[in-house]
mmCIF file of C-alpha atoms in Angstrom:
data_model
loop_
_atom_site.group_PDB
_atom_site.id
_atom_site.type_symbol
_atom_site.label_atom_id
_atom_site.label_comp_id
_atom_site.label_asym_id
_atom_site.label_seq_id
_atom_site.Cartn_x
_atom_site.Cartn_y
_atom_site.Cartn_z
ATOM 1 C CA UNK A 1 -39.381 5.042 19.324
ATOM 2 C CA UNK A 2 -41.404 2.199 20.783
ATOM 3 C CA UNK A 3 -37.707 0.255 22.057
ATOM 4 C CA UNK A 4 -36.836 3.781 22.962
ATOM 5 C CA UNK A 5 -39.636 3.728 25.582
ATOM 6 C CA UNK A 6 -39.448 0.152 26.346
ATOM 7 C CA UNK A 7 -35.837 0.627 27.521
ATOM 8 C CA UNK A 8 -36.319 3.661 29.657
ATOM 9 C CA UNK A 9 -39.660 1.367 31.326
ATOM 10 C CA UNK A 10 -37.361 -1.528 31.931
ATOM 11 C CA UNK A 11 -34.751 0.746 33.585
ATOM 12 C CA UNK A 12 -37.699 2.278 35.688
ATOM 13 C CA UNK A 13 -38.835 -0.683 37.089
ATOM 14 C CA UNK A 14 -34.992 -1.557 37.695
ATOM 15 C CA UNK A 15 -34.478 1.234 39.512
ATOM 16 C CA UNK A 16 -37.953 1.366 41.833
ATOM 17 C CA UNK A 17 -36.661 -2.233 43.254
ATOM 18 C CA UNK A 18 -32.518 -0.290 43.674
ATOM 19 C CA UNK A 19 -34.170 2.195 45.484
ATOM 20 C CA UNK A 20 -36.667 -0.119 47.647
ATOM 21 C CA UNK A 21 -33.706 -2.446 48.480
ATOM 22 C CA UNK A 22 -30.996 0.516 49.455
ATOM 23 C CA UNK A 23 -33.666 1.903 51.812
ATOM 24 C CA UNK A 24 -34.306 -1.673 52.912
ATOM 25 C CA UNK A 25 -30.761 -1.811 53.342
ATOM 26 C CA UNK A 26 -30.728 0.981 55.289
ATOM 27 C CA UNK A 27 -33.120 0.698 57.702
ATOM 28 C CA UNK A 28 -31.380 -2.787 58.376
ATOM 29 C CA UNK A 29 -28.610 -0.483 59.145
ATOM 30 C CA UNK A 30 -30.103 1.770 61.489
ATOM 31 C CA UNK A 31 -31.688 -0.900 63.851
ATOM 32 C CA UNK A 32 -28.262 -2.771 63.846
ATOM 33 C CA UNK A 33 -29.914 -6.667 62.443
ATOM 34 C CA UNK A 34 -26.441 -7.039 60.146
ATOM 35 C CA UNK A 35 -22.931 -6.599 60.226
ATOM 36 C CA UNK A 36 -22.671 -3.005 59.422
ATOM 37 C CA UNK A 37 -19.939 -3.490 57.331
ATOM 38 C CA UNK A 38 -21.996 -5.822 55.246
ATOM 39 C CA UNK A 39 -24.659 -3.249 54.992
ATOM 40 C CA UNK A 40 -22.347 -0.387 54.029
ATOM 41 C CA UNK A 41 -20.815 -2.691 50.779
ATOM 42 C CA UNK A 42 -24.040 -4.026 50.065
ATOM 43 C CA UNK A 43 -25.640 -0.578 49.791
ATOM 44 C CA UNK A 44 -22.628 0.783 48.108
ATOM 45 C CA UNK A 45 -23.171 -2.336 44.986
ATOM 46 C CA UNK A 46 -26.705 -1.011 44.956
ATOM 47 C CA UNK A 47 -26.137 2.549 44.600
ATOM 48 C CA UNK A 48 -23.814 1.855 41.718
ATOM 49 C CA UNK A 49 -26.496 -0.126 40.211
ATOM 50 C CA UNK A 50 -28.660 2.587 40.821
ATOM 51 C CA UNK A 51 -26.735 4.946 38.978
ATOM 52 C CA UNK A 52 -25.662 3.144 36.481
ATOM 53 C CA UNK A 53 -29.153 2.914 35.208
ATOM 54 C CA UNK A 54 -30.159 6.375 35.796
ATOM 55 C CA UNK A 55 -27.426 7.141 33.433
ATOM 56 C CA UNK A 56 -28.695 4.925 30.980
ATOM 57 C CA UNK A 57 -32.431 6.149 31.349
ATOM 58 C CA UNK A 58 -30.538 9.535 30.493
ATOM 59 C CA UNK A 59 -28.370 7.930 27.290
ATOM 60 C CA UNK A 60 -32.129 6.669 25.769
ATOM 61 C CA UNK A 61 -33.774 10.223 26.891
ATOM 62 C CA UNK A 62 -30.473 11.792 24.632
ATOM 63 C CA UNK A 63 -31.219 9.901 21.110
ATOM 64 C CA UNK A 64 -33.998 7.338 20.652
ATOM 65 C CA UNK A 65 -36.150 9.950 22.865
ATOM 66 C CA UNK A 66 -34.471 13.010 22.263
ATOM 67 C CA UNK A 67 -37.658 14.442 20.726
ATOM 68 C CA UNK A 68 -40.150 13.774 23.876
ATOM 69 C CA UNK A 69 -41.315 17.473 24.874
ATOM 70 C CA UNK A 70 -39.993 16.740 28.161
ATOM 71 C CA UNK A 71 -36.939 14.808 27.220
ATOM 72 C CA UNK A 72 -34.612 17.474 28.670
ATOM 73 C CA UNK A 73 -35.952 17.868 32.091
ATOM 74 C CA UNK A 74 -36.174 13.983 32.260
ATOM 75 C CA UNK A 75 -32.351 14.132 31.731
ATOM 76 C CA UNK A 76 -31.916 16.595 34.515
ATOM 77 C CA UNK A 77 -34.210 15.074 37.256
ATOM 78 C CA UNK A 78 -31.886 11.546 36.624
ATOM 79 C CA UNK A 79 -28.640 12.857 36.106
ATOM 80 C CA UNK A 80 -29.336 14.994 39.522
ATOM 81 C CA UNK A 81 -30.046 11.434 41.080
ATOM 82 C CA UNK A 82 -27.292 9.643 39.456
ATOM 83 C CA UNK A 83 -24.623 12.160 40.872
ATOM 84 C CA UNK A 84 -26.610 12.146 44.198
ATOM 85 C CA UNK A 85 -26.853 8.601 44.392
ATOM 86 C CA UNK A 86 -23.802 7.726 42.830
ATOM 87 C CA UNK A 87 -21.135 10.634 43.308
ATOM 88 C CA UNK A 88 -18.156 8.881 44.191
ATOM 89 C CA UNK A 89 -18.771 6.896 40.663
ATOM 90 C CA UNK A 90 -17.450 8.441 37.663
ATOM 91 C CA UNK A 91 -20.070 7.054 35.313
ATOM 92 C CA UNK A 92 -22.662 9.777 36.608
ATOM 93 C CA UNK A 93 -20.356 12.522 36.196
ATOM 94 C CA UNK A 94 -19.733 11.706 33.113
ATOM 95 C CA UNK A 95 -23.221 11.686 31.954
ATOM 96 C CA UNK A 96 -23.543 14.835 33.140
ATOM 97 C CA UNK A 97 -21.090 16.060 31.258
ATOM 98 C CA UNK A 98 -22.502 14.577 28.298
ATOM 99 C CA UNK A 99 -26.073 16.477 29.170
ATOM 100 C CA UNK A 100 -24.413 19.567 29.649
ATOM 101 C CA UNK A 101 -22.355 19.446 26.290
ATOM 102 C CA UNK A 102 -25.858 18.780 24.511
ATOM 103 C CA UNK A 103 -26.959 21.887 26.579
ATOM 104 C CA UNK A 104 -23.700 24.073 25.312
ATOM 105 C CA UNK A 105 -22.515 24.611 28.791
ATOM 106 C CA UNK A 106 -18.693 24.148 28.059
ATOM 107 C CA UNK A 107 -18.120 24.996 31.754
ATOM 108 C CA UNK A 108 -19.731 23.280 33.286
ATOM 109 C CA UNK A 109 -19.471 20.136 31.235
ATOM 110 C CA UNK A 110 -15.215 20.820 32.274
ATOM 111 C CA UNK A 111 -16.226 20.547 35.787
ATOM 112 C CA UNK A 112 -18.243 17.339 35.486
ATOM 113 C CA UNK A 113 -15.607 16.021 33.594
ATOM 114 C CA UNK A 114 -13.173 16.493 36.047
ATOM 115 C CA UNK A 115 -14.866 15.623 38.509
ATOM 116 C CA UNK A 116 -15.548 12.404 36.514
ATOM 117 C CA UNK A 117 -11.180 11.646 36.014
ATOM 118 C CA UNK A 118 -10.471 12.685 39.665
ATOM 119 C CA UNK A 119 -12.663 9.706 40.850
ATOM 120 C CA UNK A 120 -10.044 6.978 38.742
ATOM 121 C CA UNK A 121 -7.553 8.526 37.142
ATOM 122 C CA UNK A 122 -5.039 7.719 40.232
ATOM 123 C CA UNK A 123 -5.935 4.462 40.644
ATOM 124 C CA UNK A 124 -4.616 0.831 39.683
ATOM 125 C CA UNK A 125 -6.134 -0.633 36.370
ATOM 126 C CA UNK A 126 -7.488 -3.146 38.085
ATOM 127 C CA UNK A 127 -9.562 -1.222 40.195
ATOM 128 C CA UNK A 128 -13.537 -1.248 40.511
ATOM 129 C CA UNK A 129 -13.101 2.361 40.518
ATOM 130 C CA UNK A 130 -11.846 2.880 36.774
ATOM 131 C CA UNK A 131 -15.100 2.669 34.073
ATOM 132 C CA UNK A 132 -14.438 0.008 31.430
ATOM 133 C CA UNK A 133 -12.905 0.208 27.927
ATOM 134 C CA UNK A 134 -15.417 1.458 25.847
ATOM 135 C CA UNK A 135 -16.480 3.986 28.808
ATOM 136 C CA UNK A 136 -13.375 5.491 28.604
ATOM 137 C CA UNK A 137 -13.221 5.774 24.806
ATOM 138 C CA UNK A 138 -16.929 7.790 24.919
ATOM 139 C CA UNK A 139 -14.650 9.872 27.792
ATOM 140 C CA UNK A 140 -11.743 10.633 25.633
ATOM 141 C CA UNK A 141 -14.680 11.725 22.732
ATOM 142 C CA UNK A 142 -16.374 14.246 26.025
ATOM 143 C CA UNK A 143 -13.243 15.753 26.922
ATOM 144 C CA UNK A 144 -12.097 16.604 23.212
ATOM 145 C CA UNK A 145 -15.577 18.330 22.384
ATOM 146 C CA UNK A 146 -14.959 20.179 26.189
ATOM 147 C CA UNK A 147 -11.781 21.554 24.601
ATOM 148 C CA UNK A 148 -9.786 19.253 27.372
ATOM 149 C CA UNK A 149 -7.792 17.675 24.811
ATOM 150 C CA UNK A 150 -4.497 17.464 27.089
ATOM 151 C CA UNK A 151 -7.292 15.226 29.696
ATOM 152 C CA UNK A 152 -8.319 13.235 26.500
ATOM 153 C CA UNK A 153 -4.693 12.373 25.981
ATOM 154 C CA UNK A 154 -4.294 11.170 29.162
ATOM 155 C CA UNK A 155 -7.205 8.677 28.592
ATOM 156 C CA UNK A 156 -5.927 7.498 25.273
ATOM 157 C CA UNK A 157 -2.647 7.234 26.437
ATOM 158 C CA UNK A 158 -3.478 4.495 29.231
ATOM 159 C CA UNK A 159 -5.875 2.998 27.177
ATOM 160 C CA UNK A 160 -3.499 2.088 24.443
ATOM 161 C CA UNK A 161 -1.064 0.949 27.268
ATOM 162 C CA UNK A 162 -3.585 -1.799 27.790
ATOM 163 C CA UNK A 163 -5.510 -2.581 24.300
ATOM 164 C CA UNK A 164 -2.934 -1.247 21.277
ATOM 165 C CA UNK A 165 -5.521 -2.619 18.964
ATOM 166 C CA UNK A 166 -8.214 -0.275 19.314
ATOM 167 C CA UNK A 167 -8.569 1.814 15.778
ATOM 168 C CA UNK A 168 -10.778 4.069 17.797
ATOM 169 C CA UNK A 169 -8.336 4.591 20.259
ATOM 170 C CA UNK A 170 -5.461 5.861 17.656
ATOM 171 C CA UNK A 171 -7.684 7.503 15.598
ATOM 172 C CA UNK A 172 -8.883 9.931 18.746
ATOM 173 C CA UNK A 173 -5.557 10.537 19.901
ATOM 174 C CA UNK A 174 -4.253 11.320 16.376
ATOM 175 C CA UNK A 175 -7.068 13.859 16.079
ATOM 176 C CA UNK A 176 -6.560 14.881 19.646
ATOM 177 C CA UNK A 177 -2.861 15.717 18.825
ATOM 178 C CA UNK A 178 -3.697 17.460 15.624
ATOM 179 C CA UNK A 179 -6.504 19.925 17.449
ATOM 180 C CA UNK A 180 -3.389 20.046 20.484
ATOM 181 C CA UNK A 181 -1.085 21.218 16.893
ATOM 182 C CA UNK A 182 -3.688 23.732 15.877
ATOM 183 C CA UNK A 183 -4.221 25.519 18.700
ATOM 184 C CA UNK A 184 -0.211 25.878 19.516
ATOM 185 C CA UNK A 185 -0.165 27.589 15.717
ATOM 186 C CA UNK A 186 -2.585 29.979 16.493
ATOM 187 C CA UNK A 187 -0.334 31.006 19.686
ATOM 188 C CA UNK A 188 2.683 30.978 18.571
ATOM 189 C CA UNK A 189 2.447 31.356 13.967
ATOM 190 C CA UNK A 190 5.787 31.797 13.663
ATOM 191 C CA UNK A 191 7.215 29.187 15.721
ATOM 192 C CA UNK A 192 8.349 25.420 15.150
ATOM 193 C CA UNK A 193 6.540 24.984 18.436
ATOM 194 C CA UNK A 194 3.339 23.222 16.987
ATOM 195 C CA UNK A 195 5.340 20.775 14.766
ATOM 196 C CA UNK A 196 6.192 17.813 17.143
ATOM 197 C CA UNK A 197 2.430 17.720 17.798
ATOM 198 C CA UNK A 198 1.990 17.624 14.041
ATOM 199 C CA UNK A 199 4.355 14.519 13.673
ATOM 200 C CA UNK A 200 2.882 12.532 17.076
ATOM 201 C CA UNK A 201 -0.837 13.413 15.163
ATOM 202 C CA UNK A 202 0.236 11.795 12.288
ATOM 203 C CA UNK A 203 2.047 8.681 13.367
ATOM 204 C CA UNK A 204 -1.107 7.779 15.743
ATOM 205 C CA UNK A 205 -3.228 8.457 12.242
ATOM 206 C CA UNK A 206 -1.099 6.402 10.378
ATOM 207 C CA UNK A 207 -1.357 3.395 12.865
ATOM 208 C CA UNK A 208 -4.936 3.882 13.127
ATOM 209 C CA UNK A 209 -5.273 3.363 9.413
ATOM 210 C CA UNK A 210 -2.954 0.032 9.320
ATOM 211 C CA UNK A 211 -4.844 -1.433 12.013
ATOM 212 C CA UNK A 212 -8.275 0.127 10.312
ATOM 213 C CA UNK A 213 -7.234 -1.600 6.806
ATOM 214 C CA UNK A 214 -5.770 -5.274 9.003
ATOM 215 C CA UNK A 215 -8.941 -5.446 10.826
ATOM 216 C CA UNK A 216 -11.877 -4.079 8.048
ATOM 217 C CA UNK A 217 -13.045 -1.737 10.268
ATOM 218 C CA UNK A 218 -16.329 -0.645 8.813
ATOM 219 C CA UNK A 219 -16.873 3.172 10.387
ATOM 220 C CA UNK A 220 -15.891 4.658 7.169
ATOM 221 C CA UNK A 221 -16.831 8.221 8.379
ATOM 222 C CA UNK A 222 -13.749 7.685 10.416
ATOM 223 C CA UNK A 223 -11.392 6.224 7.797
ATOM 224 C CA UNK A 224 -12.728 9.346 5.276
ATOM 225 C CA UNK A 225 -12.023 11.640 8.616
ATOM 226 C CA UNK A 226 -8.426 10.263 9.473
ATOM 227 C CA UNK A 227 -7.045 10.324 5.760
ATOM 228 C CA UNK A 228 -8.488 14.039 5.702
ATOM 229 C CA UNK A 229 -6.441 15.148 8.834
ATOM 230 C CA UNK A 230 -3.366 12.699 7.357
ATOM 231 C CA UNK A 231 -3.493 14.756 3.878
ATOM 232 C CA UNK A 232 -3.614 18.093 5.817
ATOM 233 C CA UNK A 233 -0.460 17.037 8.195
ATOM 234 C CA UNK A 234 0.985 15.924 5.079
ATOM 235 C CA UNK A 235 0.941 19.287 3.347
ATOM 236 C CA UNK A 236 2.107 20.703 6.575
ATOM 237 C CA UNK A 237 5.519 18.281 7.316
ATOM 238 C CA UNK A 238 6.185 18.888 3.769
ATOM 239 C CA UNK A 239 4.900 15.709 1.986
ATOM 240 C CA UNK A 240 3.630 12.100 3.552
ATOM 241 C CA UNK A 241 6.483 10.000 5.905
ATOM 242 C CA UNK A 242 9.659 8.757 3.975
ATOM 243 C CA UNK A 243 9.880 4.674 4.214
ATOM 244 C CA UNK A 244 11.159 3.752 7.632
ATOM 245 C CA UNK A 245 10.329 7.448 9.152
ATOM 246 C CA UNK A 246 7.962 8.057 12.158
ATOM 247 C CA UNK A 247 7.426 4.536 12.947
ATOM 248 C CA UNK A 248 5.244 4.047 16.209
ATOM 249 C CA UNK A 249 7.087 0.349 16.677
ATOM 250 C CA UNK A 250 9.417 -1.825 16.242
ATOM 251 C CA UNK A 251 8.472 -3.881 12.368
ATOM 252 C CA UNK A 252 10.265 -6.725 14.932
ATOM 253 C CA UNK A 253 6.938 -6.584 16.911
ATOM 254 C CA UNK A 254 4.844 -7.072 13.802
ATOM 255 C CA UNK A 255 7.022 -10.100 12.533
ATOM 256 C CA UNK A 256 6.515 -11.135 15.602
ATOM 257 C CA UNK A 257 2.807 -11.341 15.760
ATOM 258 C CA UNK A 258 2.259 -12.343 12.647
ATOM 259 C CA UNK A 259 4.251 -15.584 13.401
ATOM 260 C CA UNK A 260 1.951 -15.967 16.174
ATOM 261 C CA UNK A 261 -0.433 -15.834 13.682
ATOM 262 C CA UNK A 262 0.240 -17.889 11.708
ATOM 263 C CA UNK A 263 1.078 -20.660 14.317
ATOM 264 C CA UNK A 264 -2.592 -20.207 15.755
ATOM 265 C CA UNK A 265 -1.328 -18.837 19.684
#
């Protein structure tokens, strides 16, 4: 409790000196002593800054402080901030998302969320615009409990495209796929309609759990989670994959590797 409080005083003080400095900033602006270019970037870091640890005043308000009396209109005073201070970011929207989720406002929560992609989802992976890795994984984990799961796919699918490593990673978009299954059932009972998600579900499941047994991965609420959903898509497809059937790559790209391996590149 004590770090809990420690935290959310070291982002305080943080971001007092943001806000001194972005009104410094400004008023530098206004009476035209630098470059206004200059200005507008420099004020533009700031706010980001700003933001980001308004957000993060909000992520220690959500758990280690959860049980303050006032924790929940802490949350809302800074996330109102963040997204004023920081709405063309995506972390803030985000965070709001994440409040309004805790709140049970499924609606809203969607419209943060969007709100949140629409700010990178066009742009180059290099951009500042687009949050990093592990940003976008707690995204992809948002969007499924917002019911966006077609959204979260989107996520997982680029962030595979650049880290195919990540058991996280598989593991949501095998679960993502399964949920995307489920729901088609209930639509459609009678159909085959629900089955190719059934078979995508499981072949992300399956790599998650050669990567999760390669690397030791040590959530084991996830392991216990991803062989549950890989028994029920089992029983479904009518018993687990024949050898050689529903592989995700190439075993050519595996030799491959492993040579590297074992060569020390």
């Amino acid at each position: 409790e004590e770090g809990g409080q420690d935290s959310v005083d070291w982002y305080e003080r943080g971001s007092s000196v943001l806000r001194t400095q972005i009104q410094a900033l400004v008023d530098a602006g206004n009476a035209g002593t630098k470059p206004a270019e200059e200005v507008a970037a420099a004020i533009e870091e700031k706010r980001r800054k700003l933001a980001t640890a308004l957000c993060s005043v909000v992520e220690v308000y959500m758990t280690d402080l959860s049980w303050e009396e006032d924790a929940e209109q802490r949350c809302e005073a800074l996330v109102t901030e963040a997204t004023m201070v920081g709405s063309e970011f995506a972390e803030p929207w985000q965070t709001l998302a994440s409040v309004r989720i805790s709140q049970e406002r499924i609606e809203d929560a969607q419209a943060a969320l969007k709100r949140s992609l629409d700010v990178w989802r066009d742009e180059d992976p290099e951009s500042e615009k687009v949050p990093d890795f592990p940003t976008r994984v707690s995204l992809a984990r948002l969007l499924m409990e917002a019911a966006m799961e077609d959204a979260a796919m989107e996520v997982l699918e680029r962030l595979v495209g650049e880290d195919d490593h990540s058991v996280e990673v598989w593991y949501l978009g095998g679960w993502c796929l399964y949920i995307l299954g489920e729901k088609e059932k209930e639509k459609k009972p009678s159909s085959e309609y629900h089955k190719p998600y059934y078979i995508s579900s499981r072949q992300w499941l399956n790599h998650s759990m050669k990567l999760f047994e390669q690397q030791e991965y040590e959530d084991e609420r996830l392991g216990e989670h991803a062989r549950e959903l890989i028994g029920k898509l089992d029983n479904e497809l009518g018993g687990p994959v024949k050898e050689g059937e529903e592989e995700l790559y190439d075993e050519s790209d595996d030799e491959e590797e492993s040579d590297d391996e074992m060569t020390g590149v």
